[in-house]
Amino acid sequence: AQFTPMFKMRFNCMGAFPNWKSAKVLWAGLGEGGEAIKSLAGDLRDKLKKKGFKIEDRPFQAHATLGRIRSPKGRRALIDRAERWRGTQAWEGAVAVVESLTLFESRLTSSGPAYIPLVDIKLAG
């Protein structure tokens, strides 16, 4: 079996999906570690596709989700604050060590999505 080694993620930018004007998700982009995440995601997608899972067509974007905006109440104030924050160096260069990979199932419920962990894989140390 092939084992992926642990690696560091270093954040280098901040953004919003689908865009800043109508943000629903705030995210931090990866500099260091971005290629390792893309490689892991590609391997996982290939294996799941071979098992018959439906895979999204959109390209993978290496990022860490900071939060989701579910209600329009206070959206503008939060986006304004996030846009000011992304213009600072205070958070850039923050590092996280990736030691494991957890595959979650996402189930939509009336109170929002529920995330159920399916598999937890420790990366090689």
mmCIF file of N, CA and C in Angstrom, residues 7 9-18 24-41 45 56 58-68 91 94 96 98 101 115:
data_model
loop_
_atom_site.group_PDB
_atom_site.id
_atom_site.type_symbol
_atom_site.label_atom_id
_atom_site.label_comp_id
_atom_site.label_asym_id
_atom_site.label_seq_id
_atom_site.Cartn_x
_atom_site.Cartn_y
_atom_site.Cartn_z
ATOM 1 N N PHE A 7 2.075 16.368 6.009
ATOM 2 C CA PHE A 7 2.612 17.566 5.384
ATOM 3 C C PHE A 7 2.029 18.798 6.058
ATOM 4 N N MET A 9 0.345 22.661 5.803
ATOM 5 C CA MET A 9 -0.428 23.592 4.975
ATOM 6 C C MET A 9 -0.108 24.994 5.487
ATOM 7 N N ARG A 10 0.203 25.878 4.572
ATOM 8 C CA ARG A 10 0.433 27.279 4.937
ATOM 9 C C ARG A 10 -0.539 28.108 4.110
ATOM 10 N N PHE A 11 -1.345 28.901 4.801
ATOM 11 C CA PHE A 11 -2.372 29.698 4.133
ATOM 12 C C PHE A 11 -1.766 30.967 3.555
ATOM 13 N N ASN A 12 -2.210 31.344 2.329
ATOM 14 C CA ASN A 12 -1.599 32.506 1.694
ATOM 15 C C ASN A 12 -2.598 33.484 1.090
ATOM 16 N N CYS A 13 -3.889 33.184 1.164
ATOM 17 C CA CYS A 13 -4.880 34.122 0.641
ATOM 18 C C CYS A 13 -6.234 33.798 1.242
ATOM 19 N N MET A 14 -7.189 34.672 1.015
ATOM 20 C CA MET A 14 -8.542 34.475 1.524
ATOM 21 C C MET A 14 -9.511 34.808 0.410
ATOM 22 N N GLY A 15 -10.611 34.085 0.351
ATOM 23 C CA GLY A 15 -11.601 34.328 -0.691
ATOM 24 C C GLY A 15 -12.987 33.910 -0.257
ATOM 25 N N ALA A 16 -13.920 33.982 -1.202
ATOM 26 C CA ALA A 16 -15.314 33.636 -0.929
ATOM 27 C C ALA A 16 -15.893 32.900 -2.131
ATOM 28 N N PHE A 17 -16.723 31.914 -1.857
ATOM 29 C CA PHE A 17 -17.480 31.218 -2.903
ATOM 30 C C PHE A 17 -18.913 31.711 -2.844
ATOM 31 N N PRO A 18 -19.630 31.981 -3.908
ATOM 32 C CA PRO A 18 -19.118 31.943 -5.269
ATOM 33 C C PRO A 18 -18.272 33.175 -5.597
ATOM 34 N N LYS A 24 -21.171 32.928 0.123
ATOM 35 C CA LYS A 24 -21.852 31.904 0.912
ATOM 36 C C LYS A 24 -20.848 31.114 1.749
ATOM 37 N N VAL A 25 -19.588 31.084 1.285
ATOM 38 C CA VAL A 25 -18.522 30.372 1.983
ATOM 39 C C VAL A 25 -17.282 31.251 2.005
ATOM 40 N N LEU A 26 -16.676 31.405 3.176
ATOM 41 C CA LEU A 26 -15.388 32.097 3.303
ATOM 42 C C LEU A 26 -14.312 31.025 3.410
ATOM 43 N N TRP A 27 -13.206 31.208 2.670
ATOM 44 C CA TRP A 27 -12.162 30.193 2.651
ATOM 45 C C TRP A 27 -10.770 30.810 2.694
ATOM 46 N N ALA A 28 -9.804 29.990 3.101
ATOM 47 C CA ALA A 28 -8.392 30.366 3.078
ATOM 48 C C ALA A 28 -7.708 29.491 2.040
ATOM 49 N N GLY A 29 -6.960 30.106 1.147
ATOM 50 C CA GLY A 29 -6.235 29.370 0.118
ATOM 51 C C GLY A 29 -4.896 28.890 0.636
ATOM 52 N N LEU A 30 -4.377 27.870 -0.033
ATOM 53 C CA LEU A 30 -3.136 27.257 0.419
ATOM 54 C C LEU A 30 -1.979 27.586 -0.505
ATOM 55 N N GLY A 31 -0.848 27.925 0.093
ATOM 56 C CA GLY A 31 0.401 28.029 -0.639
ATOM 57 C C GLY A 31 1.094 26.698 -0.459
ATOM 58 N N GLU A 32 1.894 26.583 0.577
ATOM 59 C CA GLU A 32 2.547 25.316 0.906
ATOM 60 C C GLU A 32 1.484 24.275 1.251
ATOM 61 N N GLY A 33 1.622 23.083 0.690
ATOM 62 C CA GLY A 33 0.669 22.011 0.965
ATOM 63 C C GLY A 33 -0.438 21.906 -0.057
ATOM 64 N N GLY A 34 -0.612 22.934 -0.885
ATOM 65 C CA GLY A 34 -1.676 22.925 -1.885
ATOM 66 C C GLY A 34 -1.544 21.771 -2.863
ATOM 67 N N GLU A 35 -0.313 21.508 -3.308
ATOM 68 C CA GLU A 35 -0.096 20.409 -4.261
ATOM 69 C C GLU A 35 -0.331 19.051 -3.605
ATOM 70 N N ALA A 36 0.045 18.910 -2.342
ATOM 71 C CA ALA A 36 -0.181 17.648 -1.628
ATOM 72 C C ALA A 36 -1.674 17.381 -1.481
ATOM 73 N N ILE A 37 -2.445 18.435 -1.164
ATOM 74 C CA ILE A 37 -3.904 18.287 -1.032
ATOM 75 C C ILE A 37 -4.500 17.908 -2.389
ATOM 76 N N LYS A 38 -4.068 18.571 -3.464
ATOM 77 C CA LYS A 38 -4.585 18.257 -4.802
ATOM 78 C C LYS A 38 -4.283 16.814 -5.182
ATOM 79 N N SER A 39 -3.090 16.350 -4.854
ATOM 80 C CA SER A 39 -2.705 14.977 -5.156
ATOM 81 C C SER A 39 -3.578 13.981 -4.388
ATOM 82 N N LEU A 40 -3.778 14.240 -3.087
ATOM 83 C CA LEU A 40 -4.650 13.377 -2.284
ATOM 84 C C LEU A 40 -6.071 13.364 -2.840
ATOM 85 N N ALA A 41 -6.577 14.538 -3.180
ATOM 86 C CA ALA A 41 -7.935 14.639 -3.717
ATOM 87 C C ALA A 41 -8.063 13.897 -5.040
ATOM 88 N N ARG A 45 -10.521 10.815 -5.650
ATOM 89 C CA ARG A 45 -11.534 10.882 -6.712
ATOM 90 C C ARG A 45 -11.425 9.682 -7.650
ATOM 91 N N GLU A 56 -17.973 15.029 -9.007
ATOM 92 C CA GLU A 56 -18.248 16.349 -9.584
ATOM 93 C C GLU A 56 -17.287 16.629 -10.732
ATOM 94 N N ARG A 58 -16.477 19.785 -11.692
ATOM 95 C CA ARG A 58 -15.709 21.012 -11.467
ATOM 96 C C ARG A 58 -14.335 20.690 -10.894
ATOM 97 N N PRO A 59 -13.342 21.490 -11.249
ATOM 98 C CA PRO A 59 -11.983 21.216 -10.778
ATOM 99 C C PRO A 59 -11.867 21.419 -9.265
ATOM 100 N N PHE A 60 -11.004 20.652 -8.657
ATOM 101 C CA PHE A 60 -10.752 20.747 -7.223
ATOM 102 C C PHE A 60 -9.986 22.027 -6.923
ATOM 103 N N GLN A 61 -10.382 22.739 -5.873
ATOM 104 C CA GLN A 61 -9.667 23.933 -5.429
ATOM 105 C C GLN A 61 -9.184 23.698 -4.004
ATOM 106 N N ALA A 62 -7.878 23.650 -3.830
ATOM 107 C CA ALA A 62 -7.310 23.421 -2.500
ATOM 108 C C ALA A 62 -7.596 24.627 -1.615
ATOM 109 N N HIS A 63 -8.310 24.401 -0.516
ATOM 110 C CA HIS A 63 -8.661 25.482 0.406
ATOM 111 C C HIS A 63 -9.093 24.897 1.742
ATOM 112 N N ALA A 64 -9.185 25.751 2.730
ATOM 113 C CA ALA A 64 -9.752 25.393 4.028
ATOM 114 C C ALA A 64 -10.975 26.285 4.222
ATOM 115 N N THR A 65 -12.123 25.678 4.467
ATOM 116 C CA THR A 65 -13.334 26.452 4.691
ATOM 117 C C THR A 65 -13.267 27.082 6.075
ATOM 118 N N LEU A 66 -13.428 28.408 6.120
ATOM 119 C CA LEU A 66 -13.417 29.133 7.390
ATOM 120 C C LEU A 66 -14.819 29.219 7.982
ATOM 121 N N GLY A 67 -15.819 29.309 7.115
ATOM 122 C CA GLY A 67 -17.193 29.396 7.604
ATOM 123 C C GLY A 67 -18.174 29.526 6.464
ATOM 124 N N ARG A 68 -19.419 29.243 6.773
ATOM 125 C CA ARG A 68 -20.509 29.346 5.806
ATOM 126 C C ARG A 68 -21.467 30.436 6.250
ATOM 127 N N TRP A 91 -3.162 36.946 9.481
ATOM 128 C CA TRP A 91 -3.470 35.508 9.402
ATOM 129 C C TRP A 91 -2.626 34.776 8.376
ATOM 130 N N ALA A 94 -0.234 31.340 8.498
ATOM 131 C CA ALA A 94 -0.655 30.393 9.524
ATOM 132 C C ALA A 94 -0.429 28.981 8.989
ATOM 133 N N ALA A 96 -0.813 24.664 9.463
ATOM 134 C CA ALA A 96 -1.461 23.505 10.075
ATOM 135 C C ALA A 96 -0.748 22.260 9.563
ATOM 136 N N VAL A 98 -1.017 18.447 8.558
ATOM 137 C CA VAL A 98 -2.029 17.467 8.159
ATOM 138 C C VAL A 98 -1.500 16.083 8.515
ATOM 139 N N LEU A 101 -6.556 12.024 7.091
ATOM 140 C CA LEU A 101 -7.572 12.376 6.105
ATOM 141 C C LEU A 101 -8.867 11.711 6.552
ATOM 142 N N TYR A 115 -22.717 16.139 8.660
ATOM 143 C CA TYR A 115 -21.496 15.524 8.153
ATOM 144 C C TYR A 115 -21.164 14.298 8.999
#
